[in-house]
């Protein structure tokens, strides 16, 4: 299929190519020969720290006008064959430490310029106080992330974290407000470490509103064991905002270049809402089991493979998703014939936090291949990532190149190609291809 | 009779004292370990990756070690790496990235900094903890130790270590595969008195036939004997290593 580039897209691509080339070739001129010195002032510790990260990320989408999600989003507007988005991010972080006390914060500001206009959102990702009376005991109070689970792309057992984006799993996320403690003990013998982490998370109309049902005090906990060189976690969440759930995970190195991991979640009385093609809403309730098995393997040629299989017990079946897309398509036909968009509005509501969540179906494969510094080019890492929906055989594939030659500057050029038939998860996405450039600078 | 007795005593004495004059490779390796670092210590290091055109990238680390198999390192600079920490417990290694928020298992052959040094070089344990001495040669002012990894989990299957006879410190180490293929060479340079009885090379330089023209340098500072609780070397503590400084 041949795609015609609009003038805007051409300018955008040229701009990205110029920036990337400049960044790759300029530094060689910037760094003259210097002697190897170690200024000891670099090792002095200050009680405070302040730093941050700033990012620019323009994205170009090539839209698919026949896709159900395009129709749902753009049924009453024509935005052409391509869409541009200009994203900017600013994160500030700081800490102050005195004796056994430490305060830490991290803010996040996202600014987006897109076909919808300008949008800005600022929030504290984390802001908490830590008391550390000994290396064995720690208490945290405030907003923080916990990041439970061992999966790279998905974490079904991360009960008290926001879901991460498998397309960009290393991006920082916003935390929840809570009170947590850590107790850790080391031993000689097969059990090398034991740790216990109890967490309290209140949900009211003021705080943690998006955690779950309001006016509950939730209790979560995690036990960690380093047993026979294997990381093992067992976790739970109960309290009312979400139904009670239990989880476990493990991770271990098989050899110097091979790691395996797994994760399991058992969710009691999970409630699901879905729609049939006539627009009837159905709900069901069951005990859901989600699990993940994964591995990370490094070859002698410095190629890293990350491979994961994920079963999402809370996901939709192929028929349920087909019905959802059919409902959208029927609603779109009705809109074209009558101008009535009630069905599409309804589908929009149902999409949010439901069909619209990341990877909403049952079974997925994830594969990421990273080649470190090919052709002896230091700090240059090409990678390719694919997520395959095993239920409907649709998938996306994302090649990327990352260049980190300049200290504190990270450049990434990433493309995304979506492949899938009609009524499949990826086949019905609003775009066919995307190209994004990310320039991030740490200070 | 007296002559026979004297001859016998001298003969027996020679047999008994003979081994004391021979160099025991294992003992020598242990001595090299202790001369390089106290068994438990804290220290600062700077890693510099140098490209063929002279361009450099630098990292500053704070490291703590306890006993034979526990070591942790925290990145202090540059800003893009600040707060990252690595932990090694025997053959287990983890990397903590503040943004990712949880420790992930890494392998010894990967490199958290890029360049010629890999994770096993950055989180190196005592040589005698990971290697057996297969053979010991002498040449001029140096001993040459042929080391073989105790397990398959060790990053390099074989090492050839040249040791200064007087100082009992390494001058050069070649890291080899099982098939004797050279992976990299470490050069120990610039002896310095760090105080507390620690005098050792303050610079390790490395190059590799796998990265032609590139080299990496490790500069040491403020090596101090210090004891830590075992709980410091746990996943839960990885985000708090800075509190030890």
XYZ file of C-alpha atoms in Angstrom:
688
model
C 0.000 0.000 0.000
C 1.405 3.360 -0.991
C 0.947 6.280 1.343
C 1.032 9.831 0.074
C 2.712 12.189 2.506
C 1.087 15.505 3.195
C 3.195 18.688 3.190
C 2.933 18.827 6.990
C 4.163 15.242 7.350
C 7.108 15.826 5.024
C 8.180 18.884 7.010
C 7.803 16.919 10.228
C 9.883 13.990 8.994
C 12.589 16.288 7.638
C 12.730 18.117 10.967
C 13.135 14.864 12.911
C 15.766 13.523 10.502
C 17.742 16.763 10.755
C 17.605 16.784 14.555
C 18.631 13.140 14.811
C 21.498 13.514 12.350
C 22.738 16.631 14.108
C 22.702 14.878 17.457
C 24.531 11.850 16.095
C 27.304 13.722 14.314
C 27.755 16.871 16.393
C 29.071 15.369 19.622
C 32.257 14.127 18.008
C 33.245 17.710 17.441
C 32.123 18.767 20.901
C 34.394 16.412 22.825
C 38.050 17.168 22.472
C 40.744 15.000 24.029
C 40.868 15.481 27.821
C 42.834 13.860 30.617
C 41.194 11.350 32.940
C 40.480 13.154 36.175
C 38.288 12.379 39.141
C 37.282 15.560 40.913
C 36.519 14.490 44.486
C 33.972 17.264 44.880
C 31.737 15.010 42.745
C 31.606 12.585 45.653
C 30.539 15.122 48.304
C 27.043 14.457 49.559
C 24.547 17.271 49.932
C 21.422 16.933 52.100
C 19.259 18.073 49.201
C 18.968 17.130 45.555
C 17.123 18.769 42.701
C 16.891 17.542 39.133
C 14.527 16.895 36.314
C 13.724 15.716 32.838
C 12.374 17.563 29.833
C 11.065 15.867 26.725
C 9.734 16.780 23.302
C 7.850 14.097 21.402
C 6.222 14.895 18.068
C 4.122 12.034 16.678
C 2.676 11.574 13.219
C -0.235 9.195 12.656
C -1.406 7.823 9.317
C -5.083 7.242 9.951
C -7.283 4.334 8.870
C -10.675 5.756 7.903
C -12.281 2.313 7.698
C -11.360 1.335 11.255
C -14.088 1.223 13.902
C -12.105 3.297 16.390
C -11.449 5.950 13.740
C -15.181 6.169 13.084
C -15.871 6.395 16.800
C -13.387 9.208 17.302
C -13.837 11.182 14.104
C -17.379 10.447 12.945
C -18.287 14.161 12.969
C -15.020 15.634 11.682
C -12.512 15.118 8.889
C -8.900 15.413 9.958
C -7.396 14.137 6.706
C -5.027 11.218 6.141
C -2.483 12.204 8.754
C -2.614 13.596 12.261
C 0.131 15.361 14.122
C 0.617 15.525 17.841
C 3.256 17.560 19.631
C 3.878 16.348 23.161
C 6.051 18.011 25.748
C 6.867 16.716 29.201
C 8.554 18.318 32.169
C 9.373 16.340 35.294
C 10.959 17.936 38.339
C 12.245 15.916 41.237
C 13.868 16.804 44.508
C 14.716 15.407 47.882
C 15.851 16.583 51.276
C 17.462 14.247 53.777
C 18.170 14.768 57.451
C 19.135 11.984 59.842
C 16.599 9.187 59.417
C 14.120 11.343 57.508
C 13.910 11.951 53.775
C 11.344 13.851 51.739
C 11.081 13.146 48.020
C 8.862 14.576 45.292
C 8.456 14.196 41.567
C 6.125 16.361 39.502
C 4.891 15.695 35.981
C 3.579 18.193 33.454
C 2.278 16.988 30.096
C 1.483 19.459 27.353
C -0.107 18.268 24.147
C -0.885 20.137 20.966
C -3.066 18.058 18.653
C -6.116 18.219 16.385
C -8.137 18.759 19.579
C -6.208 21.908 20.456
C -3.927 22.420 23.443
C -4.075 20.380 26.600
C -1.958 20.714 29.724
C -1.964 18.555 32.833
C 0.258 18.851 35.883
C 0.351 16.604 38.901
C 2.624 15.169 41.567
C 3.638 11.684 40.465
C 5.205 11.100 43.860
C 5.567 13.090 47.094
C 6.334 11.156 50.260
C 8.171 11.222 53.540
C 10.414 8.319 54.502
C 11.506 7.387 58.005
C 14.401 4.953 58.115
C 15.343 4.095 61.682
C 17.554 1.179 60.532
C 18.539 -0.647 57.325
C 15.861 -3.218 58.247
C 12.914 -0.889 58.723
C 11.435 1.846 56.549
C 8.135 3.702 56.688
C 6.801 5.783 53.766
C 3.842 8.170 53.964
C 2.483 10.034 50.965
C 2.044 9.501 47.252
C 4.294 6.890 45.680
C 4.486 4.069 43.196
C 5.014 0.467 44.270
C 5.610 -1.387 40.968
C 4.875 -4.899 42.099
C 5.350 -7.845 39.757
C 8.149 -9.189 37.603
C 6.665 -8.855 34.105
C 8.326 -6.449 31.688
C 5.353 -5.517 29.494
C 2.471 -6.394 31.815
C 2.061 -6.761 35.583
C -1.190 -8.523 36.474
C -0.110 -8.695 40.142
C 0.662 -4.957 40.457
C -2.527 -4.455 42.458
C -1.702 -0.982 43.780
C -0.180 0.590 40.684
C -1.617 2.124 37.567
C -1.323 -0.161 34.537
C 1.751 0.479 32.448
C 1.817 0.847 28.702
C 3.380 -2.282 27.147
C 4.412 -0.107 24.214
C 6.590 1.959 26.574
C 6.883 -0.001 29.833
C 9.763 2.002 31.308
C 7.918 5.315 31.417
C 7.349 6.612 34.964
C 3.811 6.444 36.322
C 1.753 8.355 38.841
C 1.469 6.782 42.284
C -1.276 6.530 44.890
C -1.422 8.119 48.338
C -0.847 5.667 51.151
C 1.080 4.577 54.179
C 3.542 1.732 53.783
C 6.277 0.006 55.735
C 9.146 -2.271 54.818
C 10.772 -4.806 57.074
C 13.713 -6.729 55.654
C 15.934 -9.406 57.165
C 18.936 -11.227 55.704
C 20.007 -14.780 56.472
C 22.739 -17.252 55.666
C 21.606 -20.395 53.855
C 19.108 -21.052 51.075
C 16.817 -18.240 52.275
C 18.997 -15.177 51.844
C 16.415 -12.406 52.264
C 12.923 -12.021 53.657
C 10.941 -8.792 53.419
C 7.405 -7.784 54.372
C 5.633 -4.720 52.961
C 2.207 -3.788 54.372
C 0.397 -0.881 52.646
C -2.705 1.142 53.556
C -4.480 2.976 50.719
C -7.519 5.112 51.564
C -9.990 6.024 48.840
C -12.254 9.027 49.391
C -13.810 11.622 47.141
C -10.654 13.728 47.625
C -7.821 11.224 47.351
C -7.067 8.196 45.173
C -10.384 8.703 43.358
C -9.291 6.603 40.415
C -8.103 3.653 42.534
C -11.583 2.155 42.910
C -14.794 2.532 44.890
C -14.776 5.414 47.355
C -14.886 5.495 51.149
C -12.831 2.397 51.793
C -9.513 1.890 53.535
C -7.693 -0.767 51.541
C -4.998 -3.038 52.874
C -2.376 -4.524 50.604
C 0.711 -6.522 51.423
C 3.700 -8.219 49.878
C 6.092 -10.842 51.190
C 9.410 -11.242 49.436
C 11.837 -14.155 49.640
C 15.189 -14.624 47.992
C 15.177 -18.397 48.221
C 17.592 -20.686 46.372
C 18.691 -17.709 44.226
C 15.089 -17.094 43.171
C 13.097 -13.919 43.825
C 9.658 -14.888 45.075
C 6.856 -12.450 45.972
C 3.412 -13.120 47.364
C 0.932 -10.276 47.476
C -2.696 -9.438 48.229
C -5.148 -6.539 48.174
C -8.408 -6.299 50.084
C -10.611 -3.591 51.542
C -13.519 -2.774 49.249
C -12.332 -0.322 46.602
C -11.498 -3.308 44.437
C -12.452 -6.920 44.966
C -10.012 -8.982 47.013
C -7.112 -10.383 45.000
C -4.024 -12.504 45.553
C -0.849 -12.674 43.550
C 2.585 -14.226 43.289
C 5.628 -13.803 41.120
C 9.105 -15.190 40.676
C 12.307 -14.405 38.831
C 15.672 -16.127 38.593
C 18.814 -16.256 36.500
C 19.361 -19.598 34.808
C 22.807 -18.686 33.467
C 24.928 -15.535 33.199
C 22.896 -14.447 30.174
C 19.448 -15.947 30.734
C 16.682 -14.870 33.130
C 13.168 -16.258 33.552
C 10.170 -14.772 35.374
C 6.500 -15.311 35.982
C 3.532 -13.658 37.600
C 0.083 -14.809 38.719
C -3.021 -12.931 39.886
C -6.225 -14.405 41.270
C -9.042 -11.848 41.421
C -12.165 -12.728 43.354
C -15.608 -11.710 42.066
C -14.291 -9.740 39.105
C -17.092 -7.809 37.400
C -17.061 -7.221 33.682
C -19.355 -5.099 31.502
C -19.693 -5.767 27.798
C -22.029 -4.911 24.951
C -23.582 -7.028 22.229
C -23.956 -5.839 18.663
C -27.531 -4.715 19.262
C -26.410 -2.432 22.080
C -27.546 -4.499 25.068
C -25.220 -4.122 28.037
C -24.313 -7.325 29.891
C -22.387 -7.870 33.090
C -20.863 -11.005 34.502
C -18.941 -11.854 37.636
C -16.323 -14.551 38.119
C -13.019 -15.310 39.781
C -10.438 -14.230 37.223
C -6.983 -15.738 36.822
C -4.318 -13.760 34.986
C -0.750 -14.912 34.522
C 2.437 -14.173 32.690
C 5.546 -16.141 31.822
C 8.601 -14.440 30.468
C 12.274 -14.633 29.762
C 15.181 -12.356 28.989
C 18.102 -13.768 27.021
C 21.375 -12.158 25.996
C 23.330 -13.683 23.099
C 27.099 -13.592 22.592
C 26.508 -10.865 19.984
C 24.888 -8.618 22.616
C 21.362 -9.103 21.358
C 18.776 -9.110 24.127
C 15.477 -10.950 23.668
C 12.594 -10.205 26.013
C 9.732 -12.595 25.459
C 6.485 -12.799 27.434
C 3.197 -14.645 27.236
C 0.316 -12.954 29.039
C -3.094 -14.414 29.812
C -5.483 -11.683 30.854
C -8.293 -13.350 32.797
C -10.179 -10.052 33.021
C -10.140 -9.550 29.245
C -12.788 -9.851 26.570
C -13.277 -12.835 24.291
C -12.955 -12.531 20.526
C -16.771 -12.628 20.093
C -17.301 -9.883 22.666
C -14.826 -7.595 20.929
C -16.326 -8.369 17.516
C -19.756 -7.413 18.904
C -18.328 -4.140 20.229
C -16.842 -3.221 16.844
C -20.075 -4.221 15.078
C -22.022 -1.978 17.442
C -19.739 0.939 16.561
C -20.038 0.246 12.833
C -23.838 0.017 13.104
C -23.883 3.250 15.117
C -21.758 4.933 12.449
C -24.158 3.808 9.690
C -27.062 5.175 11.718
C -25.220 8.471 12.153
C -24.516 8.722 8.418
C -28.156 7.951 7.560
C -29.934 9.947 10.268
C -27.415 12.218 11.985
C -28.232 10.494 15.276
C -25.024 9.785 17.233
C -26.601 8.301 20.395
C -25.131 4.853 19.758
C -21.659 6.275 19.115
C -21.845 8.347 22.305
C -22.764 5.193 24.178
C -19.875 3.306 22.629
C -17.525 6.145 23.626
C -18.624 5.848 27.257
C -18.156 2.094 27.161
C -14.708 2.433 25.617
C -13.296 4.456 28.496
C -11.652 2.177 31.101
C -13.266 -0.840 29.488
C -12.730 -1.776 25.847
C -10.353 1.156 25.631
C -7.858 -0.173 28.190
C -4.487 -1.342 26.974
C -4.655 -4.880 25.542
C -8.271 -5.594 26.487
C -8.426 -9.199 25.228
C -7.307 -12.527 26.683
C -3.983 -13.775 25.315
C -0.920 -11.899 24.137
C 2.672 -12.485 23.167
C 5.323 -9.823 23.594
C 8.728 -9.919 21.953
C 11.363 -7.227 22.124
C 14.758 -7.619 20.477
C 17.452 -5.086 21.313
C 20.815 -5.057 19.587
C 23.345 -3.264 21.738
C 25.815 -1.082 19.902
C 25.927 -2.834 16.490
C 28.906 -2.180 14.206
C 30.822 -1.051 17.337
C 28.836 2.193 17.530
C 28.691 2.937 21.238
C 25.416 4.206 22.768
C 23.443 3.251 19.670
C 20.777 0.602 20.182
C 18.264 -0.424 17.556
C 15.317 -2.494 18.765
C 12.129 -3.983 17.463
C 9.059 -4.760 19.562
C 5.950 -6.682 18.668
C 2.758 -7.382 20.585
C 0.649 -10.164 19.118
C -2.964 -10.710 20.075
C -3.209 -14.503 20.054
C -7.015 -14.476 20.038
C -7.557 -12.562 16.816
C -4.019 -12.789 15.338
C -3.687 -9.031 14.973
C -0.442 -7.355 16.029
C 1.668 -4.255 16.060
C 5.346 -4.050 15.285
C 7.550 -1.144 16.341
C 11.136 -0.699 15.170
C 13.149 1.968 16.967
C 16.626 3.387 17.323
C 17.941 4.910 20.536
C 21.043 7.051 20.707
C 22.502 8.208 24.013
C 25.932 9.440 22.997
C 25.519 12.921 24.492
C 25.555 12.838 28.268
C 22.039 13.259 29.679
C 20.400 13.401 26.231
C 18.402 10.458 24.942
C 17.132 10.410 21.381
C 14.665 7.857 20.103
C 13.077 7.449 16.704
C 10.271 4.945 16.719
C 7.778 3.745 14.140
C 4.647 1.696 14.689
C 2.916 -0.547 12.161
C -0.417 -2.110 12.850
C -1.575 -5.305 11.190
C -4.988 -6.899 11.590
C -8.136 -7.910 9.755
C -11.567 -6.325 10.272
C -13.049 -6.729 13.777
C -9.651 -7.399 15.350
C -8.019 -5.371 18.127
C -5.217 -3.888 16.055
C -7.115 -3.953 12.747
C -9.706 -1.549 14.170
C -7.247 0.961 15.671
C -7.686 4.523 14.412
C -4.351 4.568 12.595
C -2.281 2.237 10.386
C 1.193 3.626 11.030
C 2.825 6.071 13.378
C 6.195 7.693 13.571
C 7.465 9.412 16.678
C 10.632 11.144 17.685
C 11.519 11.576 21.340
C 14.245 13.849 22.616
C 14.653 13.699 26.388
C 17.158 15.633 28.457
C 18.009 14.969 32.112
C 19.296 17.774 34.313
C 76.511 -42.409 63.496
C 76.350 -38.737 64.380
C 76.968 -37.849 60.750
C 74.131 -40.064 59.639
C 71.844 -38.510 62.246
C 72.782 -34.950 61.198
C 72.266 -35.831 57.523
C 68.868 -37.344 58.344
C 67.804 -34.281 60.377
C 68.929 -31.900 57.605
C 67.133 -34.024 54.985
C 63.892 -34.166 56.992
C 64.116 -30.411 57.693
C 64.497 -29.693 54.002
C 61.445 -31.797 53.193
C 59.414 -30.157 55.970
C 60.401 -26.568 55.143
C 60.400 -26.993 51.379
C 56.715 -26.125 50.793
C 57.090 -22.885 52.800
C 59.378 -21.491 50.096
C 57.135 -22.539 47.176
C 54.410 -20.086 46.193
C 50.898 -21.328 46.776
C 48.746 -19.935 43.945
C 45.541 -19.946 45.990
C 47.196 -18.096 48.853
C 48.676 -15.616 46.402
C 45.280 -14.977 44.847
C 43.747 -14.371 48.284
C 46.592 -11.994 49.059
C 45.963 -10.133 45.791
C 42.282 -9.793 46.736
C 43.078 -8.347 50.164
C 45.708 -6.000 48.742
C 43.188 -4.684 46.214
C 40.381 -4.089 48.722
C 39.465 -4.803 52.321
C 36.859 -7.560 52.523
C 34.184 -4.997 53.429
C 34.504 -1.452 52.202
C 32.983 1.639 50.646
C 34.504 3.463 47.699
C 33.886 5.900 44.869
C 34.665 5.192 41.238
C 34.529 7.023 37.986
C 33.954 5.043 34.790
C 34.998 6.644 31.537
C 34.143 5.202 28.135
C 36.465 6.539 25.449
C 35.623 6.299 21.750
C 38.241 6.031 18.989
C 37.829 9.750 18.203
C 38.535 10.673 21.851
C 34.926 11.454 22.761
C 34.132 10.367 26.319
C 31.208 9.522 28.537
C 31.627 9.474 32.302
C 29.779 7.883 35.210
C 30.377 8.327 38.940
C 29.523 5.478 41.305
C 29.432 4.906 45.041
C 29.982 1.245 45.960
C 29.709 -0.809 49.117
C 30.839 -4.401 49.594
C 30.521 -6.941 52.372
C 32.193 -10.317 52.638
C 32.842 -12.549 49.680
C 29.612 -12.204 47.738
C 27.717 -8.967 48.493
C 28.265 -5.734 46.573
C 26.057 -2.777 45.625
C 26.728 0.330 43.559
C 24.822 3.595 43.193
C 25.155 5.988 40.240
C 25.778 9.572 41.364
C 26.310 11.094 37.910
C 25.423 11.899 35.151
C 21.886 13.158 35.774
C 20.404 10.589 33.366
C 21.749 7.747 35.531
C 21.532 9.351 38.986
C 19.692 7.153 41.474
C 20.182 3.950 39.506
C 21.668 1.210 41.607
C 22.929 -2.291 41.055
C 23.140 -5.142 43.531
C 25.013 -8.407 43.401
C 24.517 -11.313 45.779
C 26.739 -14.126 44.566
C 25.585 -14.940 41.051
C 22.392 -12.850 41.355
C 22.387 -9.317 39.944
C 19.697 -6.659 39.858
C 19.351 -3.164 38.435
C 17.098 -0.562 40.051
C 16.004 2.329 37.819
C 14.064 5.008 39.719
C 11.623 5.530 36.825
C 10.908 1.822 36.479
C 10.627 1.734 40.259
C 11.468 -1.907 40.888
C 14.655 -3.933 40.715
C 14.942 -6.066 37.591
C 17.279 -9.009 37.254
C 20.248 -8.428 35.008
C 22.967 -10.762 33.861
C 26.697 -10.454 34.426
C 27.551 -10.201 30.723
C 25.282 -7.204 30.138
C 26.555 -3.706 30.782
C 24.535 -1.077 32.609
C 26.889 1.637 31.338
C 27.688 0.508 27.811
C 31.336 0.454 26.801
C 33.841 -2.288 27.484
C 33.104 -2.840 31.193
C 30.230 -5.239 31.806
C 28.213 -5.770 34.983
C 30.646 -8.381 36.307
C 33.498 -5.850 35.999
C 31.535 -3.137 37.766
C 30.240 -5.420 40.533
C 33.361 -7.516 40.872
C 33.712 -9.883 43.794
C 36.979 -11.238 45.160
C 38.815 -13.186 42.448
C 39.377 -16.050 44.898
C 35.612 -16.271 45.455
C 34.998 -16.947 41.759
C 38.153 -18.644 40.494
C 40.443 -21.571 41.256
C 44.132 -21.331 40.487
C 45.004 -23.921 37.840
C 48.639 -23.028 37.356
C 51.260 -20.569 38.548
C 54.244 -19.433 36.460
C 57.028 -17.013 37.249
C 58.573 -14.627 34.770
C 60.973 -11.886 35.877
C 59.325 -9.522 38.333
C 55.891 -11.084 37.943
C 53.921 -14.188 38.694
C 51.437 -15.400 36.115
C 48.301 -17.004 37.526
C 46.069 -19.146 35.330
C 42.583 -19.004 36.820
C 39.554 -21.138 36.023
C 35.999 -20.165 37.003
C 34.527 -22.228 39.829
C 31.073 -22.299 38.198
C 29.509 -21.608 34.804
C 27.762 -18.563 36.291
C 31.049 -16.611 36.358
C 31.321 -14.038 33.552
C 34.737 -15.106 32.212
C 35.610 -18.775 32.150
C 39.365 -18.178 32.358
C 41.661 -15.408 33.538
C 45.368 -14.895 33.059
C 46.570 -12.632 35.848
C 50.028 -11.049 35.963
C 50.960 -10.199 39.574
C 53.771 -7.915 40.758
C 56.021 -10.120 42.906
C 56.847 -7.455 45.462
C 53.554 -5.617 45.764
C 51.401 -8.718 45.307
C 49.007 -6.686 43.134
C 47.843 -7.415 39.591
C 49.383 -5.508 36.707
C 47.360 -7.046 33.898
C 44.462 -9.484 33.551
C 43.327 -11.154 30.360
C 39.698 -12.332 30.372
C 39.132 -15.398 28.210
C 36.342 -17.676 27.116
C 36.343 -21.411 27.729
C 37.939 -21.782 24.277
C 40.700 -19.336 25.275
C 39.354 -16.514 23.116
C 40.371 -13.106 24.480
C 37.359 -11.015 25.534
C 39.167 -8.096 27.133
C 42.348 -7.045 28.896
C 42.463 -5.077 32.157
C 45.539 -2.963 32.883
C 46.161 -1.917 36.516
C 47.941 1.446 36.783
C 48.956 4.361 39.001
C 49.518 2.948 42.478
C 48.168 5.209 45.200
C 47.998 5.234 49.003
C 44.298 5.429 49.929
C 45.001 5.479 53.672
C 44.101 2.817 56.220
C 46.884 0.608 54.891
C 45.366 0.388 51.400
C 47.885 0.976 48.622
C 46.715 -0.250 45.252
C 46.325 0.735 41.588
C 43.994 3.718 41.323
C 43.220 3.202 37.631
C 42.049 0.171 35.691
C 42.061 0.545 31.936
C 40.470 -1.984 29.630
C 40.311 -2.649 25.938
C 38.776 -5.432 23.948
C 39.270 -6.994 20.532
C 35.461 -7.001 20.374
C 35.440 -3.154 20.569
C 38.386 -2.143 18.416
C 39.616 1.373 19.177
C 37.379 1.809 22.223
C 38.590 1.711 25.795
C 37.071 2.112 29.229
C 38.749 3.421 32.358
C 37.868 2.999 36.025
C 39.353 5.501 38.492
C 39.171 4.735 42.223
C 38.860 7.186 45.118
C 38.144 7.154 48.856
C 38.448 3.401 49.425
C 37.662 2.863 53.103
C 37.202 -0.236 55.199
C 33.640 -0.225 56.531
C 31.155 -2.754 57.805
C 27.508 -2.851 56.800
C 24.488 -4.800 57.905
C 23.436 -7.630 55.610
C 20.084 -5.878 55.026
C 21.909 -3.173 53.043
C 22.415 -5.802 50.342
C 18.748 -6.486 49.630
C 16.328 -5.452 46.876
C 14.353 -3.345 49.344
C 17.415 -1.251 50.119
C 18.386 -0.511 46.505
C 16.547 2.795 46.450
C 18.263 3.867 49.693
C 21.944 3.243 49.096
C 22.584 6.987 49.080
C 21.720 7.069 52.796
C 24.966 5.147 53.479
C 27.146 8.007 52.261
